[in-house]
Amino acid sequence: MAELREMECVGLQRLLHGGGSGQGGKCLLLDCRPFLAHSAGHIRGALNVRCNTIVRRRAKGSVSLEQILPADDEARARLRSGLYSAVVVYDERSGRADALREDSTVALVVRALRRDAQHADICLLKGGYERFHSEYPEFCAKTKSPTAASIVATAEYLEHSCSSCGTPQHDQGGPVEILPFLFLGSAHHAARRDMLDALRITALLNVSSDCPNHFEGHFQYKCIPVEDNHKTDISSWFMEAIEYIDSVKACHGRVLVHCQAGISRSATICLAYLIMKKRVKLEEAFEFVKQRRSIISPNFSFMGQLLQFESQVLATSCAAEAASPSGTLRERGKSSSTPTSQFVFSFPVSVAVHSTAGSLPYLPSPITTSPTC
């Protein structure tokens, strides 16, 4: 791409060493790789741009800051106000600037920056993440092992079982970290106060109608009373659950989302959160969570509701509507404990309800279709 300045890795290293990067600094880093690649490892302080196939299809060669940074209001405002002196973009292994394909993510992002953030000096990191990580790994954030966050906290509890919740033996490990403030687990984990304290959990989201809240005087609780079956409309609770998770995050807390086994209902809520807040497709979100908790398996109806939710969220993101999507997504009435919603979806097949009394079935990947805008 013509007239795009290139930055050597050593130049970025100096910027990072001086503390001038990130949303609050004078240099903004934009990671143009897919969500899963960014989640596995990225340069510290970098924001992951959203430029999936749906965004590309609707953009037709021209994306906006709202589309590529849908959840980063502060960064967009600072870009438009000229508060960033430089913006460094990178992909996996960026080559020369003049060799970038016009339809590449980097090229689309650069065009958006030139149109909406004209005061910033836009640079391409030579060699991309791969080269920078090889030369300066200390400036990169790598994803921890899926269970690393909980091994120390839970190893001494492996011989215990939660008789009141009936958690199966294969789930005696600890909750897994989905995001730094969001954890996914089971009723067994929710019943271990010492385990929760070790992970600095401050709030719990109980996605069940029968699991007790054991420590209401110690933790903040919210309940979503739904069953794990093909008749349940779990999507009508998505926005309320997302807002609750965000409220915990805003207070610098940590929330554990759990159901009975941490396989279907609570996993569905975590997937909905990633779709909404990270603006990723269900397939990406599913793989991301599955890497951390391999036994997740939302029932077929929940997967259908998630697909419809994805279609609505990403279509709203593509259109870059000024209004918050929560107004159109949440149709649930406050007075009903079994709400209905436009997202309810049922496959024309019977779906067995997960049972914690025996073995829990695992579906390798129930995603077979992708919605279109």
Short mmCIF file of N, CA and C in Angstrom, two decimals, residues 102-209:
data_model
loop_
_atom_site.label_atom_id
_atom_site.label_comp_id
_atom_site.label_asym_id
_atom_site.label_seq_id
_atom_site.Cartn_x
_atom_site.Cartn_y
_atom_site.Cartn_z
N GLU A 102 -5.08 -5.13 -1.52
CA GLU A 102 -6.10 -4.11 -1.29
C GLU A 102 -7.25 -4.63 -0.44
N ASP A 103 -7.51 -5.95 -0.51
CA ASP A 103 -8.63 -6.52 0.24
C ASP A 103 -8.20 -7.12 1.57
N SER A 104 -6.93 -6.90 1.96
CA SER A 104 -6.46 -7.45 3.23
C SER A 104 -7.06 -6.66 4.39
N THR A 105 -7.09 -7.28 5.57
CA THR A 105 -7.61 -6.60 6.76
C THR A 105 -6.81 -5.35 7.07
N VAL A 106 -5.48 -5.45 6.97
CA VAL A 106 -4.64 -4.29 7.25
C VAL A 106 -4.99 -3.13 6.32
N ALA A 107 -5.16 -3.43 5.02
CA ALA A 107 -5.48 -2.37 4.06
C ALA A 107 -6.83 -1.72 4.37
N LEU A 108 -7.83 -2.54 4.73
CA LEU A 108 -9.14 -2.00 5.09
C LEU A 108 -9.05 -1.10 6.32
N VAL A 109 -8.29 -1.55 7.31
CA VAL A 109 -8.14 -0.77 8.54
C VAL A 109 -7.41 0.54 8.27
N VAL A 110 -6.36 0.48 7.47
CA VAL A 110 -5.60 1.69 7.16
C VAL A 110 -6.49 2.71 6.44
N ARG A 111 -7.32 2.23 5.50
CA ARG A 111 -8.22 3.16 4.80
C ARG A 111 -9.21 3.80 5.77
N ALA A 112 -9.72 3.03 6.72
CA ALA A 112 -10.64 3.58 7.72
C ALA A 112 -9.94 4.63 8.58
N LEU A 113 -8.69 4.37 8.95
CA LEU A 113 -7.94 5.31 9.77
C LEU A 113 -7.65 6.60 9.01
N ARG A 114 -7.32 6.46 7.74
CA ARG A 114 -7.01 7.65 6.95
C ARG A 114 -8.25 8.53 6.76
N ARG A 115 -9.41 7.90 6.74
CA ARG A 115 -10.63 8.66 6.56
C ARG A 115 -11.13 9.29 7.87
N ASP A 116 -11.06 8.53 8.97
CA ASP A 116 -11.68 8.97 10.22
C ASP A 116 -10.69 9.42 11.29
N ALA A 117 -9.39 9.19 11.07
CA ALA A 117 -8.38 9.61 12.05
C ALA A 117 -7.20 10.23 11.30
N GLN A 118 -7.47 11.35 10.68
CA GLN A 118 -6.52 11.94 9.74
C GLN A 118 -5.27 12.52 10.41
N HIS A 119 -5.34 12.76 11.72
CA HIS A 119 -4.20 13.41 12.39
C HIS A 119 -3.13 12.43 12.84
N ALA A 120 -3.43 11.14 12.80
CA ALA A 120 -2.48 10.14 13.31
C ALA A 120 -1.50 9.70 12.23
N ASP A 121 -0.28 9.45 12.65
CA ASP A 121 0.74 8.87 11.77
C ASP A 121 0.55 7.36 11.77
N ILE A 122 0.16 6.80 10.64
CA ILE A 122 -0.17 5.37 10.55
C ILE A 122 1.05 4.59 10.09
N CYS A 123 1.39 3.55 10.84
CA CYS A 123 2.58 2.75 10.53
C CYS A 123 2.23 1.27 10.46
N LEU A 124 2.94 0.55 9.63
CA LEU A 124 2.82 -0.91 9.54
C LEU A 124 4.04 -1.54 10.20
N LEU A 125 3.80 -2.45 11.13
CA LEU A 125 4.90 -3.12 11.82
C LEU A 125 5.52 -4.17 10.90
N LYS A 126 6.76 -3.99 10.55
CA LYS A 126 7.44 -4.92 9.64
C LYS A 126 7.64 -6.27 10.31
N GLY A 127 7.22 -7.31 9.63
CA GLY A 127 7.36 -8.66 10.16
C GLY A 127 6.19 -9.10 11.01
N GLY A 128 5.32 -8.16 11.37
CA GLY A 128 4.12 -8.49 12.11
C GLY A 128 4.37 -9.08 13.49
N TYR A 129 3.32 -9.70 14.02
CA TYR A 129 3.40 -10.26 15.37
C TYR A 129 4.46 -11.35 15.47
N GLU A 130 4.56 -12.16 14.43
CA GLU A 130 5.49 -13.30 14.46
C GLU A 130 6.92 -12.84 14.69
N ARG A 131 7.34 -11.84 13.96
CA ARG A 131 8.71 -11.34 14.10
C ARG A 131 8.89 -10.62 15.43
N PHE A 132 7.91 -9.77 15.80
CA PHE A 132 8.05 -9.01 17.04
C PHE A 132 8.12 -9.95 18.24
N HIS A 133 7.29 -10.99 18.23
CA HIS A 133 7.29 -11.94 19.34
C HIS A 133 8.61 -12.68 19.43
N SER A 134 9.20 -12.99 18.27
CA SER A 134 10.48 -13.71 18.28
C SER A 134 11.61 -12.85 18.82
N GLU A 135 11.52 -11.52 18.62
CA GLU A 135 12.59 -10.62 19.05
C GLU A 135 12.34 -10.03 20.44
N TYR A 136 11.07 -9.79 20.78
CA TYR A 136 10.76 -9.15 22.06
C TYR A 136 9.58 -9.84 22.75
N PRO A 137 9.73 -11.10 23.11
CA PRO A 137 8.62 -11.84 23.73
C PRO A 137 8.15 -11.23 25.04
N GLU A 138 9.04 -10.50 25.71
CA GLU A 138 8.66 -9.91 27.00
C GLU A 138 7.60 -8.82 26.86
N PHE A 139 7.40 -8.32 25.63
CA PHE A 139 6.39 -7.30 25.39
C PHE A 139 5.10 -7.89 24.82
N CYS A 140 4.98 -9.21 24.87
CA CYS A 140 3.80 -9.89 24.33
C CYS A 140 3.05 -10.60 25.44
N ALA A 141 1.74 -10.66 25.27
CA ALA A 141 0.87 -11.36 26.23
C ALA A 141 0.45 -12.68 25.61
N LYS A 142 0.80 -13.76 26.27
CA LYS A 142 0.44 -15.09 25.80
C LYS A 142 -0.67 -15.65 26.67
N THR A 143 -1.60 -16.37 26.04
CA THR A 143 -2.69 -16.99 26.79
C THR A 143 -2.15 -18.07 27.70
N LYS A 144 -2.64 -18.07 28.93
CA LYS A 144 -2.25 -19.11 29.86
C LYS A 144 -2.90 -20.43 29.47
N SER A 145 -2.35 -21.50 29.99
CA SER A 145 -2.98 -22.79 29.82
C SER A 145 -4.40 -22.71 30.34
N PRO A 146 -5.39 -23.37 29.66
CA PRO A 146 -6.78 -23.26 30.06
C PRO A 146 -7.04 -23.47 31.53
N THR A 147 -6.27 -24.31 32.18
CA THR A 147 -6.55 -24.58 33.59
C THR A 147 -5.49 -24.00 34.52
N ALA A 148 -4.53 -23.28 33.98
CA ALA A 148 -3.44 -22.78 34.80
C ALA A 148 -3.94 -21.86 35.91
N ALA A 149 -4.97 -21.08 35.60
CA ALA A 149 -5.47 -20.12 36.59
C ALA A 149 -6.10 -20.81 37.79
N SER A 150 -6.50 -22.06 37.61
CA SER A 150 -7.21 -22.71 38.70
C SER A 150 -6.48 -23.91 39.30
N ILE A 151 -5.38 -24.33 38.72
CA ILE A 151 -4.70 -25.53 39.23
C ILE A 151 -4.26 -25.34 40.67
N VAL A 152 -3.58 -24.22 40.95
CA VAL A 152 -3.09 -23.98 42.31
C VAL A 152 -4.25 -23.85 43.28
N ALA A 153 -5.31 -23.15 42.83
CA ALA A 153 -6.42 -22.88 43.73
C ALA A 153 -7.23 -24.12 44.05
N THR A 154 -7.21 -25.12 43.15
CA THR A 154 -8.14 -26.24 43.33
C THR A 154 -7.50 -27.59 43.54
N ALA A 155 -6.18 -27.70 43.45
CA ALA A 155 -5.55 -29.00 43.52
C ALA A 155 -5.88 -29.74 44.82
N GLU A 156 -5.95 -28.98 45.93
CA GLU A 156 -6.19 -29.63 47.21
C GLU A 156 -7.64 -30.08 47.38
N TYR A 157 -8.51 -29.69 46.42
CA TYR A 157 -9.92 -30.05 46.55
C TYR A 157 -10.31 -31.21 45.63
N LEU A 158 -9.40 -31.77 44.88
CA LEU A 158 -9.74 -32.76 43.88
C LEU A 158 -10.38 -34.01 44.47
N GLU A 159 -10.08 -34.29 45.73
CA GLU A 159 -10.65 -35.50 46.31
C GLU A 159 -12.06 -35.28 46.82
N HIS A 160 -12.50 -34.01 46.86
CA HIS A 160 -13.82 -33.71 47.37
C HIS A 160 -14.86 -33.80 46.26
N SER A 161 -16.10 -33.97 46.62
CA SER A 161 -17.21 -33.89 45.68
C SER A 161 -18.30 -33.05 46.30
N CYS A 162 -19.13 -32.47 45.47
CA CYS A 162 -20.22 -31.63 45.96
C CYS A 162 -21.49 -32.46 45.97
N SER A 163 -21.78 -33.09 47.10
CA SER A 163 -22.91 -34.01 47.15
C SER A 163 -24.23 -33.30 46.94
N SER A 164 -24.35 -32.04 47.37
CA SER A 164 -25.61 -31.34 47.24
C SER A 164 -25.91 -30.96 45.80
N CYS A 165 -24.86 -30.85 44.97
CA CYS A 165 -25.06 -30.45 43.58
C CYS A 165 -24.89 -31.62 42.62
N GLY A 166 -24.38 -32.73 43.06
CA GLY A 166 -24.27 -33.91 42.22
C GLY A 166 -23.29 -33.77 41.07
N THR A 167 -22.23 -33.01 41.25
CA THR A 167 -21.28 -32.81 40.16
C THR A 167 -20.51 -34.09 39.87
N PRO A 168 -20.40 -34.49 38.60
CA PRO A 168 -19.69 -35.72 38.26
C PRO A 168 -18.19 -35.61 38.52
N GLN A 169 -17.54 -36.73 38.64
CA GLN A 169 -16.12 -36.76 38.98
C GLN A 169 -15.24 -36.05 37.97
N HIS A 170 -15.63 -36.09 36.68
CA HIS A 170 -14.75 -35.49 35.68
C HIS A 170 -14.69 -33.97 35.79
N ASP A 171 -15.53 -33.37 36.63
CA ASP A 171 -15.57 -31.92 36.75
C ASP A 171 -15.05 -31.45 38.10
N GLN A 172 -14.09 -32.13 38.64
CA GLN A 172 -13.57 -31.76 39.95
C GLN A 172 -12.41 -30.78 39.89
N GLY A 173 -12.07 -30.31 38.71
CA GLY A 173 -11.07 -29.26 38.59
C GLY A 173 -11.68 -27.91 38.92
N GLY A 174 -11.00 -26.84 38.54
CA GLY A 174 -11.48 -25.51 38.88
C GLY A 174 -12.14 -24.81 37.71
N PRO A 175 -12.73 -23.63 37.97
CA PRO A 175 -13.29 -22.82 36.89
C PRO A 175 -12.20 -22.41 35.90
N VAL A 176 -12.60 -22.13 34.67
CA VAL A 176 -11.63 -21.69 33.66
C VAL A 176 -11.84 -20.21 33.37
N GLU A 177 -10.77 -19.55 33.06
CA GLU A 177 -10.81 -18.12 32.76
C GLU A 177 -11.15 -17.93 31.28
N ILE A 178 -12.28 -17.29 31.02
CA ILE A 178 -12.66 -16.95 29.65
C ILE A 178 -12.06 -15.60 29.27
N LEU A 179 -12.26 -14.63 30.16
CA LEU A 179 -11.64 -13.31 30.06
C LEU A 179 -11.12 -12.98 31.47
N PRO A 180 -10.28 -11.98 31.63
CA PRO A 180 -9.71 -11.73 32.96
C PRO A 180 -10.75 -11.52 34.06
N PHE A 181 -11.96 -11.14 33.71
CA PHE A 181 -13.00 -10.89 34.70
C PHE A 181 -14.14 -11.90 34.60
N LEU A 182 -14.05 -12.87 33.69
CA LEU A 182 -15.15 -13.79 33.42
C LEU A 182 -14.67 -15.24 33.50
N PHE A 183 -15.30 -16.02 34.37
CA PHE A 183 -14.93 -17.41 34.57
C PHE A 183 -16.15 -18.31 34.33
N LEU A 184 -15.88 -19.51 33.85
CA LEU A 184 -16.93 -20.49 33.56
C LEU A 184 -16.70 -21.73 34.41
N GLY A 185 -17.74 -22.20 35.07
CA GLY A 185 -17.60 -23.38 35.91
C GLY A 185 -18.91 -24.07 36.18
N SER A 186 -18.92 -24.87 37.21
CA SER A 186 -20.07 -25.71 37.54
C SER A 186 -20.60 -25.39 38.93
N ALA A 187 -21.67 -26.12 39.32
CA ALA A 187 -22.23 -25.97 40.66
C ALA A 187 -21.22 -26.40 41.72
N HIS A 188 -20.40 -27.37 41.39
CA HIS A 188 -19.35 -27.79 42.32
C HIS A 188 -18.42 -26.64 42.66
N HIS A 189 -18.00 -25.91 41.64
CA HIS A 189 -17.11 -24.77 41.87
C HIS A 189 -17.81 -23.68 42.67
N ALA A 190 -19.09 -23.45 42.38
CA ALA A 190 -19.85 -22.42 43.07
C ALA A 190 -20.06 -22.74 44.54
N ALA A 191 -19.89 -24.01 44.90
CA ALA A 191 -20.08 -24.44 46.30
C ALA A 191 -18.80 -24.41 47.11
N ARG A 192 -17.67 -24.05 46.50
CA ARG A 192 -16.38 -24.03 47.19
C ARG A 192 -15.94 -22.59 47.43
N ARG A 193 -16.24 -22.06 48.60
CA ARG A 193 -15.89 -20.67 48.88
C ARG A 193 -14.39 -20.44 48.84
N ASP A 194 -13.61 -21.38 49.36
CA ASP A 194 -12.16 -21.20 49.35
C ASP A 194 -11.62 -21.19 47.93
N MET A 195 -12.23 -21.97 47.05
CA MET A 195 -11.82 -21.97 45.65
C MET A 195 -12.15 -20.63 44.99
N LEU A 196 -13.34 -20.12 45.27
CA LEU A 196 -13.76 -18.84 44.71
C LEU A 196 -12.88 -17.70 45.23
N ASP A 197 -12.57 -17.74 46.51
CA ASP A 197 -11.70 -16.71 47.09
C ASP A 197 -10.30 -16.75 46.47
N ALA A 198 -9.82 -17.95 46.21
CA ALA A 198 -8.48 -18.08 45.64
C ALA A 198 -8.41 -17.47 44.24
N LEU A 199 -9.54 -17.51 43.50
CA LEU A 199 -9.60 -16.93 42.16
C LEU A 199 -10.07 -15.47 42.18
N ARG A 200 -10.28 -14.93 43.39
CA ARG A 200 -10.72 -13.55 43.57
C ARG A 200 -12.07 -13.28 42.90
N ILE A 201 -12.94 -14.29 42.94
CA ILE A 201 -14.29 -14.13 42.43
C ILE A 201 -15.07 -13.21 43.38
N THR A 202 -15.82 -12.27 42.83
CA THR A 202 -16.62 -11.36 43.65
C THR A 202 -18.12 -11.53 43.40
N ALA A 203 -18.49 -12.16 42.29
CA ALA A 203 -19.90 -12.30 41.94
C ALA A 203 -20.12 -13.60 41.21
N LEU A 204 -21.35 -14.11 41.30
CA LEU A 204 -21.71 -15.35 40.59
C LEU A 204 -22.99 -15.14 39.80
N LEU A 205 -23.04 -15.72 38.61
CA LEU A 205 -24.23 -15.74 37.78
C LEU A 205 -24.70 -17.19 37.70
N ASN A 206 -25.77 -17.49 38.39
CA ASN A 206 -26.29 -18.84 38.53
C ASN A 206 -27.33 -19.09 37.44
N VAL A 207 -26.95 -19.87 36.42
CA VAL A 207 -27.84 -20.12 35.28
C VAL A 207 -28.55 -21.45 35.49
N SER A 208 -29.40 -21.50 36.50
CA SER A 208 -30.16 -22.71 36.80
C SER A 208 -31.34 -22.35 37.67
N SER A 209 -32.24 -23.28 37.81
CA SER A 209 -33.41 -23.04 38.66
C SER A 209 -33.32 -23.80 39.98
#
